Tab-separated table of C-alpha atoms in Angstrom:
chain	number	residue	atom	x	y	z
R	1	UNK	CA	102.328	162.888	85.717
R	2	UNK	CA	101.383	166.033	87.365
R	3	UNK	CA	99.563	166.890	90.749
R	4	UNK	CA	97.450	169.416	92.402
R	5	UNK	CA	99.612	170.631	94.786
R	6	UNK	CA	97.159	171.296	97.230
R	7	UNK	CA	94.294	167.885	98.335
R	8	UNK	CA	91.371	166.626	100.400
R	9	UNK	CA	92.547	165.011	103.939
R	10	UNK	CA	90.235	163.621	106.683
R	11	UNK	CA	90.429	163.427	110.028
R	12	UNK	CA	88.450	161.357	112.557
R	13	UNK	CA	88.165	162.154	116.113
R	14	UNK	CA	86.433	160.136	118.581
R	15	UNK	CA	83.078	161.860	120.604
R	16	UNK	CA	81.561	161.432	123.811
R	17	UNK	CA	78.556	163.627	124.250
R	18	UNK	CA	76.412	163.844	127.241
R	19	UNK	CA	72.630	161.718	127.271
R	20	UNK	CA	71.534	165.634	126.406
R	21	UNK	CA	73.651	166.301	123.124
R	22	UNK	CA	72.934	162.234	122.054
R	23	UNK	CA	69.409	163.247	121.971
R	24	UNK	CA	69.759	166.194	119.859
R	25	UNK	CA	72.560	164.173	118.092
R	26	UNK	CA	69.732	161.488	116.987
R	27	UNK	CA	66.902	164.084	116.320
R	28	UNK	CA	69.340	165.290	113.914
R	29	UNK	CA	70.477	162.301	112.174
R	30	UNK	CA	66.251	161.262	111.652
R	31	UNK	CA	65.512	164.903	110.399
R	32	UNK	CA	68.195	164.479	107.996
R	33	UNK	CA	66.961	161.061	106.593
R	34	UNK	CA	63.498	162.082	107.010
R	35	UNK	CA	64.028	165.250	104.656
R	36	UNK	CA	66.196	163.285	102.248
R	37	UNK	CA	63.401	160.980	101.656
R	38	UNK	CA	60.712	163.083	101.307
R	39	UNK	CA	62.895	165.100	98.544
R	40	UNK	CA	63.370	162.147	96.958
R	41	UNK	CA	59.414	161.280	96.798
R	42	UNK	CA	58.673	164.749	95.399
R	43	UNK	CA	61.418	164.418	92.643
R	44	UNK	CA	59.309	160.774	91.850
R	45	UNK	CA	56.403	161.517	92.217
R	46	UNK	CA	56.919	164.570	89.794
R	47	UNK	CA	57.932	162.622	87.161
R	48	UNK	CA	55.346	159.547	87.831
R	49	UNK	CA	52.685	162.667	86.956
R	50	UNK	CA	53.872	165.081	85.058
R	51	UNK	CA	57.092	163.182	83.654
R	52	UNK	CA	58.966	166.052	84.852
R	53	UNK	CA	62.552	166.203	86.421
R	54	UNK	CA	63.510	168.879	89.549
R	55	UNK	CA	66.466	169.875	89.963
R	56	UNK	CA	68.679	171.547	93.277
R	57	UNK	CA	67.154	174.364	93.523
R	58	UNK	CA	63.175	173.179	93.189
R	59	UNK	CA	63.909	170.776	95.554
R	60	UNK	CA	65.184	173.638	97.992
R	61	UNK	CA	61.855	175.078	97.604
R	62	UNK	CA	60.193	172.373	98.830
R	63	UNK	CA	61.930	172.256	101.724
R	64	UNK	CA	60.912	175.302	102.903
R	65	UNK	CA	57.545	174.109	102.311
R	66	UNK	CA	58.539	170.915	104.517
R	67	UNK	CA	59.616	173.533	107.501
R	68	UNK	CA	56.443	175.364	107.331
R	69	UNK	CA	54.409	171.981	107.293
R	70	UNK	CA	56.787	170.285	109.950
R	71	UNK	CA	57.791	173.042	112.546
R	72	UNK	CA	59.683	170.684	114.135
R	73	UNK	CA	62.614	170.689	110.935
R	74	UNK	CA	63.617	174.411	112.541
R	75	UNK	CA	64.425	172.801	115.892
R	76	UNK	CA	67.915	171.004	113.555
R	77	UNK	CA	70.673	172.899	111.532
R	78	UNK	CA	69.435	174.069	108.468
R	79	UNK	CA	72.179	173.537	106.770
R	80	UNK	CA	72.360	169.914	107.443
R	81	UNK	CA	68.900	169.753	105.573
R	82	UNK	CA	70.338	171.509	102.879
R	83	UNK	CA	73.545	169.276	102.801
R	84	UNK	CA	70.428	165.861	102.461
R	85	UNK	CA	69.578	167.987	99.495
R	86	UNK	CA	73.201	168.322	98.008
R	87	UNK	CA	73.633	164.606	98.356
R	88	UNK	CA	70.244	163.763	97.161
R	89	UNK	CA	71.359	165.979	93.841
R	90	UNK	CA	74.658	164.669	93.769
R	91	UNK	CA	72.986	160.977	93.608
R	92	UNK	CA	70.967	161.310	90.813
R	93	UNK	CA	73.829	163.365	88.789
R	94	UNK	CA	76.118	159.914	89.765
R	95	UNK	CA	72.761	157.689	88.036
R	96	UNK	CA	72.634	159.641	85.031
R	97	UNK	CA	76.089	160.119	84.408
R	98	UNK	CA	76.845	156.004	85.117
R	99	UNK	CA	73.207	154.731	84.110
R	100	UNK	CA	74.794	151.172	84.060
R	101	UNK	CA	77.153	151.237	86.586
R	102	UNK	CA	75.382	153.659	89.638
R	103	UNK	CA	72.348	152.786	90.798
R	104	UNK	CA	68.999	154.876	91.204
R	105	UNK	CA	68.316	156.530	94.382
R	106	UNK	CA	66.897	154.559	96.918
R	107	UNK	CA	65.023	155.355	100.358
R	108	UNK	CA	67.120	155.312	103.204
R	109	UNK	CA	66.234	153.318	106.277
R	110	UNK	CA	67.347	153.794	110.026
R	111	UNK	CA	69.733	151.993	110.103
R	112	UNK	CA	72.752	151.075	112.434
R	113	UNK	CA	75.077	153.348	110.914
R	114	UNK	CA	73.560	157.368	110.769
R	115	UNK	CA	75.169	160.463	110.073
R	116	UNK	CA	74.728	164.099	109.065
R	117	UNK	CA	76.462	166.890	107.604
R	118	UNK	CA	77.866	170.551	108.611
R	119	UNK	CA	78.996	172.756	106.222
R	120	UNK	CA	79.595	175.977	107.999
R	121	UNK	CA	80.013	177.132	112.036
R	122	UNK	CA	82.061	173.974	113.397
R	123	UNK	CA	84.521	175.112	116.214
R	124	UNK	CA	87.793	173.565	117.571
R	125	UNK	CA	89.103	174.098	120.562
R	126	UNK	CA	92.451	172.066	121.226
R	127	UNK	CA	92.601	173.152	124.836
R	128	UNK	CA	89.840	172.224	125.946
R	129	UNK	CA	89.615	169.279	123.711
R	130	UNK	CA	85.680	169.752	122.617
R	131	UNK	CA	83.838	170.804	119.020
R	132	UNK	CA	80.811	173.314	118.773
R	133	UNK	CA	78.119	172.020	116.260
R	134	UNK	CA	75.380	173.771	115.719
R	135	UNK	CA	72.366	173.564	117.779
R	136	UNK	CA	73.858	171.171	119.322
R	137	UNK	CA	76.588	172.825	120.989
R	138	UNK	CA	80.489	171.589	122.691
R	139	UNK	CA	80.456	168.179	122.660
R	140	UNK	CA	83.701	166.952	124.262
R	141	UNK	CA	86.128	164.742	121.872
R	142	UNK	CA	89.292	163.405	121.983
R	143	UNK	CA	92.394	164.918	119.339
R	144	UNK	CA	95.168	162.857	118.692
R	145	UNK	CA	96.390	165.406	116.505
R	146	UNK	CA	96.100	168.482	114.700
R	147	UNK	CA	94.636	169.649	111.352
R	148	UNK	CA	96.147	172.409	109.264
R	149	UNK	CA	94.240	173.768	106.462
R	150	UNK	CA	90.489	174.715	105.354
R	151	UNK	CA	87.664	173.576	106.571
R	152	UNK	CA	85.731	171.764	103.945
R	153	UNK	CA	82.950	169.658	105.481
R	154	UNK	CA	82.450	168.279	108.738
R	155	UNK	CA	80.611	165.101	109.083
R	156	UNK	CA	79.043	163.532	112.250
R	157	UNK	CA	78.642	159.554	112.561
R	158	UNK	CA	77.170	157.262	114.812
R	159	UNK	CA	79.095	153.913	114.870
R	160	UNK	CA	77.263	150.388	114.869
R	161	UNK	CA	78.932	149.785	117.950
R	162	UNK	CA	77.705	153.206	119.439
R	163	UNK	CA	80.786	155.330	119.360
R	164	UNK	CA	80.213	159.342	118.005
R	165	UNK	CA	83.135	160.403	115.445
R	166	UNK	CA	83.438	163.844	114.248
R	167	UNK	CA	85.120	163.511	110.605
R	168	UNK	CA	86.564	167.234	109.340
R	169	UNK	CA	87.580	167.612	105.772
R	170	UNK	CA	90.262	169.255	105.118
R	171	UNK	CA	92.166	171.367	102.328
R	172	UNK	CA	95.684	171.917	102.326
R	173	UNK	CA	98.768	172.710	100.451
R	174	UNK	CA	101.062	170.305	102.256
R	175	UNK	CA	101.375	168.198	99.094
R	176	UNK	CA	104.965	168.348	98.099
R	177	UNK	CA	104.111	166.695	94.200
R	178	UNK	CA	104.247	169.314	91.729
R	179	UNK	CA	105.704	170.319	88.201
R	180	UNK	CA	109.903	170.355	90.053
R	181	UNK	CA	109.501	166.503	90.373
R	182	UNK	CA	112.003	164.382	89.243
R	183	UNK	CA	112.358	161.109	86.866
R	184	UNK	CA	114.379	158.219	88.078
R	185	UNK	CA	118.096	157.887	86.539
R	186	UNK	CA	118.750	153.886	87.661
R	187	UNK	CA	116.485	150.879	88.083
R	188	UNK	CA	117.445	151.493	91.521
R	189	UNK	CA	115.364	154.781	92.261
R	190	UNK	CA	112.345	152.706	91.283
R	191	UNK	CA	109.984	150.048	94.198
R	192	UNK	CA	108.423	147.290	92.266
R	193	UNK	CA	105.212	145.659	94.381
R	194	UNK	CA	103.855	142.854	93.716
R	195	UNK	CA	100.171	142.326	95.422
R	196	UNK	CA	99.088	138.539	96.729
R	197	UNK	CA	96.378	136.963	98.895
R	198	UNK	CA	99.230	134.740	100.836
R	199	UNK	CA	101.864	137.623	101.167
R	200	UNK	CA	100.045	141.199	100.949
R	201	UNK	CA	103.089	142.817	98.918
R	202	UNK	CA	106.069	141.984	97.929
R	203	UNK	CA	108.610	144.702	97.131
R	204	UNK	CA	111.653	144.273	94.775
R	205	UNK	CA	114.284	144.846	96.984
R	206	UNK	CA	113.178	141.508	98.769
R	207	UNK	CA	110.770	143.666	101.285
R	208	UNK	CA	107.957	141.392	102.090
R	209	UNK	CA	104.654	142.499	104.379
R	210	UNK	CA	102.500	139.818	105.773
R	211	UNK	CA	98.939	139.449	105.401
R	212	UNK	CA	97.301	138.882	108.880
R	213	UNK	CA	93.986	137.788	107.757
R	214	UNK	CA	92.123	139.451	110.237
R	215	UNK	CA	89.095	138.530	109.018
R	216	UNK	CA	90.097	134.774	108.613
R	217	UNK	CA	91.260	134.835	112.525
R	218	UNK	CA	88.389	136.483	113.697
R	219	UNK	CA	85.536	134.293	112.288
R	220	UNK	CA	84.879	131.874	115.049
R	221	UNK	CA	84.754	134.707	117.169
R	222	UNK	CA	81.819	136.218	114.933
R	223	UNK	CA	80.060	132.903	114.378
R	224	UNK	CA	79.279	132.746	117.859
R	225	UNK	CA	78.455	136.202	118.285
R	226	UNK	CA	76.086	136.242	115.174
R	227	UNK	CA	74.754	132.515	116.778
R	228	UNK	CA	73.458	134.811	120.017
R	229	UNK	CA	71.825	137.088	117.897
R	230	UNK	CA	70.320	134.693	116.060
R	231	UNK	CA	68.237	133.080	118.819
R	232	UNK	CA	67.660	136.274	120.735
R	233	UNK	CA	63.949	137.313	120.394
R	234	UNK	CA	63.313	140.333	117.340
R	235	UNK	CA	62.778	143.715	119.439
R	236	UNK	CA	64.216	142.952	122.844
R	237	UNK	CA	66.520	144.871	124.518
R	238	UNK	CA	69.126	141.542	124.502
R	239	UNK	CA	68.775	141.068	121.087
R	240	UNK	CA	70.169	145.059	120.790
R	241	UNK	CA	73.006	144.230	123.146
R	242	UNK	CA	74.148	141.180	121.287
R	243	UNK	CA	73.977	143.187	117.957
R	244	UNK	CA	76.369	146.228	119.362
R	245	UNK	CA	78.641	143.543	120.390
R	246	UNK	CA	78.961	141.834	116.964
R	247	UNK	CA	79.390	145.303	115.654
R	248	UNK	CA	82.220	146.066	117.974
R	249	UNK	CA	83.560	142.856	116.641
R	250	UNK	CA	83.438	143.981	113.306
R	251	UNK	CA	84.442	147.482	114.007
R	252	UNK	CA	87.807	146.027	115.555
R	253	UNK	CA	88.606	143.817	112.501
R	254	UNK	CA	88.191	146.795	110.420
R	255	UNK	CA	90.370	149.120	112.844
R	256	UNK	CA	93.169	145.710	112.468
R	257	UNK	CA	92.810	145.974	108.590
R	258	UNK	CA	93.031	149.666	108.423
R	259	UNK	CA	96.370	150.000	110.614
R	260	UNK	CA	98.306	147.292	108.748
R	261	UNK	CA	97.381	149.526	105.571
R	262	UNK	CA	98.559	152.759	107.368
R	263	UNK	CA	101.518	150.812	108.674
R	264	UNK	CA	102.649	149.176	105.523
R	265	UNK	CA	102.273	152.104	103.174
R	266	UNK	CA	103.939	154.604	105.141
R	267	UNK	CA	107.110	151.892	105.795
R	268	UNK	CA	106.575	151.501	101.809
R	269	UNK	CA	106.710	155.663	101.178
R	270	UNK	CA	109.463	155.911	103.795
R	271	UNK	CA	112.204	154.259	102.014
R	272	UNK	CA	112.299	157.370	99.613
R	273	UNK	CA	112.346	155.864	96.069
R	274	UNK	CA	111.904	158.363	93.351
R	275	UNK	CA	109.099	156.250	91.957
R	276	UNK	CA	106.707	153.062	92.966
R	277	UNK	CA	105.092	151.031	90.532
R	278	UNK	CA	102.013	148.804	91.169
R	279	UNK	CA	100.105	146.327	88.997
R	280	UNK	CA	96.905	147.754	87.944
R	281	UNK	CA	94.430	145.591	89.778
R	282	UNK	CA	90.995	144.886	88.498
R	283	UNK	CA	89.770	144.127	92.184
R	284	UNK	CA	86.003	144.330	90.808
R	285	UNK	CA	86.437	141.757	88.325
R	286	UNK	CA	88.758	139.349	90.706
R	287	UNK	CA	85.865	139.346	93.304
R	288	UNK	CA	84.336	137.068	91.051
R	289	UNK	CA	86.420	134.701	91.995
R	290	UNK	CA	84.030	132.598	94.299
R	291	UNK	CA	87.369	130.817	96.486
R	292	UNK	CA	89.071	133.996	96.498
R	293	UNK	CA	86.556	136.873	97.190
R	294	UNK	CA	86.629	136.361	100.803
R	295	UNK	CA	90.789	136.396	100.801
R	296	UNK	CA	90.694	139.639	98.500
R	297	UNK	CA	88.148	140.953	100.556
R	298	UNK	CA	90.142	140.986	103.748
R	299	UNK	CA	93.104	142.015	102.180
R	300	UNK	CA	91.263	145.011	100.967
R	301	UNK	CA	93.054	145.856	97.720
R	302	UNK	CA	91.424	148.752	96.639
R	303	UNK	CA	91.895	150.225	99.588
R	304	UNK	CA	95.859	149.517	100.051
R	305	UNK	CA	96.107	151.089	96.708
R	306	UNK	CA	94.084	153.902	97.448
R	307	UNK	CA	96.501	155.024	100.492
R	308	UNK	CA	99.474	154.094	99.173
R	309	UNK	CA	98.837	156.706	96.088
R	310	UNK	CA	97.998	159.254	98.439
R	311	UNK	CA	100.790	159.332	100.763
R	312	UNK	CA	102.876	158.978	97.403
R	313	UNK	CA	101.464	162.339	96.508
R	314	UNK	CA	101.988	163.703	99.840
R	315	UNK	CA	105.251	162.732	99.446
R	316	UNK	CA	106.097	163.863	95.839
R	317	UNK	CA	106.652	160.245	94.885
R	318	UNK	CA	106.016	159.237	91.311
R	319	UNK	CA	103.348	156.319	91.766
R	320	UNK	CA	103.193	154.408	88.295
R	321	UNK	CA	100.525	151.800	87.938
R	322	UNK	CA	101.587	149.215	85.167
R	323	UNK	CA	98.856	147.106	82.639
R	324	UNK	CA	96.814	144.621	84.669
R	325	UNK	CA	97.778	142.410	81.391
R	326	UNK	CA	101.243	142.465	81.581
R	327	UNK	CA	102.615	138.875	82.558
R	328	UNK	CA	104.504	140.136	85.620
R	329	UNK	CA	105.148	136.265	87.355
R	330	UNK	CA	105.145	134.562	84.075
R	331	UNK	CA	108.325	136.562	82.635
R	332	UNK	CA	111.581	135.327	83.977
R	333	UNK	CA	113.153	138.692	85.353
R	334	UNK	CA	117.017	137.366	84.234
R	335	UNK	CA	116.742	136.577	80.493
R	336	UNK	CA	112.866	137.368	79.361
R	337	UNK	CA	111.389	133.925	78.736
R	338	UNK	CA	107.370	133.667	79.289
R	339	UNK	CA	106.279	130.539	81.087
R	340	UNK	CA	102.783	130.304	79.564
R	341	UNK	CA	101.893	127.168	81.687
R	342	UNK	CA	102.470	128.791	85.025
R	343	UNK	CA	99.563	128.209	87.421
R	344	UNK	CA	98.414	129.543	90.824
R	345	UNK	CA	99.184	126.879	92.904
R	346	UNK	CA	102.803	127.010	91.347
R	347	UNK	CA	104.873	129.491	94.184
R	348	UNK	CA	108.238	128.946	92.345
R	349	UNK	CA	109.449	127.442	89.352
R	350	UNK	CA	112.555	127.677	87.558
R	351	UNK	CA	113.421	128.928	83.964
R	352	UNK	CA	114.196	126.380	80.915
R	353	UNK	CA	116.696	128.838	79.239
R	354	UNK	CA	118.697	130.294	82.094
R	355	UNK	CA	118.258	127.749	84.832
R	356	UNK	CA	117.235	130.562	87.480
R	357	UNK	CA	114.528	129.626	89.948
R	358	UNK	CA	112.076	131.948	90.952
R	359	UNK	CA	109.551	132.676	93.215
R	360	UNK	CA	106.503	134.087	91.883
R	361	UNK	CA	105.924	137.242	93.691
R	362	UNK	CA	109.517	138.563	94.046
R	363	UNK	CA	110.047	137.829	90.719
R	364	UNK	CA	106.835	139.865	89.593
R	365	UNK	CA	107.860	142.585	91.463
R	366	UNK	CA	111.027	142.899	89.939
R	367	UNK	CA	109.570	142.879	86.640
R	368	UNK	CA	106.589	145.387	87.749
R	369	UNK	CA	109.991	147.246	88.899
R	370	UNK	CA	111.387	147.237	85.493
R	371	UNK	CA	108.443	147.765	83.493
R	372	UNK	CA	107.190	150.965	85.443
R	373	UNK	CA	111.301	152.528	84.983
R	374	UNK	CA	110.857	151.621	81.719
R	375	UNK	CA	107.533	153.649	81.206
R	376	UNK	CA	109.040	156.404	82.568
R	377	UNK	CA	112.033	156.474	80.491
R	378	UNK	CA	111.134	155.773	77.031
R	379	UNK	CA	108.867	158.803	75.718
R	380	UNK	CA	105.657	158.492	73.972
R	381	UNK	CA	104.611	159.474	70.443
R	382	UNK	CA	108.514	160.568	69.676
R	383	UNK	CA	108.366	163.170	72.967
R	384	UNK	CA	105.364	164.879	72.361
R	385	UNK	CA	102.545	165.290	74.925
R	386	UNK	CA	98.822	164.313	73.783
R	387	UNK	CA	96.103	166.947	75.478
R	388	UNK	CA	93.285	165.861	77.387
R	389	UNK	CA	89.840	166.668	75.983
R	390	UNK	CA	87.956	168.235	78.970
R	391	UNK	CA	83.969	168.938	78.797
R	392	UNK	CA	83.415	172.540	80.532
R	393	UNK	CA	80.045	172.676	81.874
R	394	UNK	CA	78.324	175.526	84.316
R	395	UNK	CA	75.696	173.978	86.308
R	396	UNK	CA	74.057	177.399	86.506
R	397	UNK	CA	72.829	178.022	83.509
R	398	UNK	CA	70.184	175.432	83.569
R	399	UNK	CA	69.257	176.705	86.934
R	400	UNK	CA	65.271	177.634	86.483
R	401	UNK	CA	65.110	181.236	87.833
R	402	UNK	CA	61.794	180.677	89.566
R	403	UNK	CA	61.340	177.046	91.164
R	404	UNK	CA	57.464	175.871	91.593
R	405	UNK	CA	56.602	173.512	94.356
R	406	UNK	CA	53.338	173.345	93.310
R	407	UNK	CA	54.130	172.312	89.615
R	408	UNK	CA	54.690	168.782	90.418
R	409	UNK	CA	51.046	168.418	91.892
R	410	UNK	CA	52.179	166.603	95.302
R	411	UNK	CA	50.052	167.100	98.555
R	412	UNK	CA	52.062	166.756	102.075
R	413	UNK	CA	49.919	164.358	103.498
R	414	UNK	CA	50.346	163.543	107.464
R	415	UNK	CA	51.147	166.904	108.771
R	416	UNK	CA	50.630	166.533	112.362
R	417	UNK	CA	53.831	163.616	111.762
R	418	UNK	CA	56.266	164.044	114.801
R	419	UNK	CA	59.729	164.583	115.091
R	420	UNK	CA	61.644	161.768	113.770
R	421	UNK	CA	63.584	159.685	116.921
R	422	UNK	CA	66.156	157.033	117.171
């Protein structure tokens, strides 16, 4: 049940550039798509040929090749052309590794949503409340608050709605899980939650956080906007307009949704139990559910679950996820009878044997409560700890030492091609 004690944090801080720095802000974001997709052309058309594969480093080859063809590549960071190359790689590693599951890559578009990469030579300054990117320069932004830590990667994003957001990655060691952790001694010590469309979760010590449905109170708003864009003729400037303000729309329901997660999990985390135990949703396979994708949708599952294990880590709480199979509602919490008949609709019912009634979610937390203390206590295998099997692998050694550009048999056709603009 061990950590890392040190972990990957993002922060997001809003931009306002100048009309200058927006310009070089969307030459960069089109040089960045442009070079991704011609990489990805040269890796297919190299194997549509010659049926043979390029890796990272011929693919950095090329793009010199691209800079010499396309002076106008040198006027953007290069190492936010490199980082189009990184991600290109790291997309076809994600295909091959997940054939079924990941898809292949795919052009991308200019689309309403852009953003690019920097590595390396992003400055802060708190005082004067601005960031230095390169060839770009200080772009003012706003800090709500500080980072502490390394500098990982610092990504720049242009908003649907139009709003610039500078997102830093960040490494640090403020984790507090680590091998000094401690098991729970009473049922007590232990937060059962219980996860539900009607009420978002419902904690075993009778805690209950509403679901808002922010998506379900916002649609007539968003039928009407998308009803303007609709008739609005393709290409005009109106039709533009209308589209930023159905993506502000959007952009605020998501902002709702994401602070009643931030809000809920941190009130969850704050009430210091040594351990909290969640039901081990399959929120892929219950999106198949045709009358309750949209509800699980706007709930946003996944990503409740996803915070609420990372401030548990931050924390140095245990965070125990029990079988998605386990009958959590159906098991009467007071004497252990199953009620195999019990249906959805069906928000209480009351046990045959010991005459308790029950309500369906606080009752499933309470058994989620007992069956994660219960994991926790009882030992596995008599005590003894199974290892993992871990594959080593070192990328570099099927590094070629001399990439060919020319191998692949691909001629850069349109070279007098302009800068890319938004």
């Amino acid at each position: 049940m061990g950590y890392n004690k040190s972990m990957l944090k993002s922060f997001s801080y809003r931009l306002y550039p100048t009309a200058e720095q927006q310009s070089l802000l969307a030459r960069t974001f089109g040089s960045v798509r442009f070079v991704y997709n011609r990489l990805l052309e040269y890796r297919n058309k190299a194997y549509e040929r010659r049926k043979e594969s390029r890796n990272y480093y011929d693919c950095n080859a090329f793009l010199r090749k691209l800079k010499d063809i396309y002076p106008w590549l040198r006027d953007v960071n290069s190492q936010s052309l490199q980082m189009a190359n990184k991600n290109l790689d790291t997309a076809f590693r994600n295909f091959f590794r997940n054939p079924g599951k990941t898809g292949y890559p795919t052009f991308k578009k200019r689309c309403a949503r852009q953003s690019f990469q920097c590595p390396q030579n992003v400055k802060v300054d708190y005082k004067a409340a601005t960031v230095y990117l390169p060839k770009i320069g200080w772009i003012d932004c706003v800090f709500h608050r500080r980072f502490k830590g390394d500098v990982k990667t610092v990504t720049v994003v242009l908003e649907p709605s139009g709003k610039y957001y500078v997102r830093i990655l960040v490494e640090n060691g403020i984790c507090k899980a680590g091998t000094d952790r401690k098991l729970p001694t009473s049922l007590d010590d232990v937060l059962g939650i219980d996860m539900g469309v009607k009420t978002l979760a419902v904690c075993s010590d009778g805690t209950e956080y509403q679901n808002n449905r922010h998506l379900a109170n916002s649609e007539r708003k968003l039928k009407v906007l998308q009803r303007r864009v609709a008739r609005k003729k393709k290409g005009s400037s109106n039709r533009k307009k209308a589209i930023k303000k159905l993506a502000r729309c959007h952009e605020k329901i998501r902002n709702q949704r994401d602070d009643t997660i931030e809000k809920t999990t941190a009130d969850i985390v704050n009430k210091n139990h040594v351990a909290v135990c969640v039901e081990d949703l399959n929120t892929k396979g219950m999106m198949h559910n045709h009358r309750l994708a949209k509800a699980i949708s706007d709930a946003s599952f996944s990503r409740f679950l996803a915070r609420l294990e990372q401030k548990c880590i931050e924390h140095g709480t245990l965070f125990i996820k029990v079988p998605r199979f386990y009958a959590s509602s159906k098991l009467c919490s007071n004497c252990g009878y199953i009620y195999k008949d019990l249906t959805l609709s069906e928000r209480e019912w009351k046990c045959p044997v010991c005459n308790v009634v029950h309500d369906r979610d606080r009752n499933g937390s309470v058994n989620i409560q007992k069956k994660g203390y219960e994991m926790m206590t009882i030992p596995v295998d008599g005590g003894k700890s199974t290892p993992v099997k871990t594959n080593m692998v070192d990328d570099r050694a099927n590094a070629p030492k001399k990439p060919n550009v020319e191998k692949a048999g691909i001629v850069l056709e349109n070279t007098t091609q302009e800068a890319p603009c938004l």
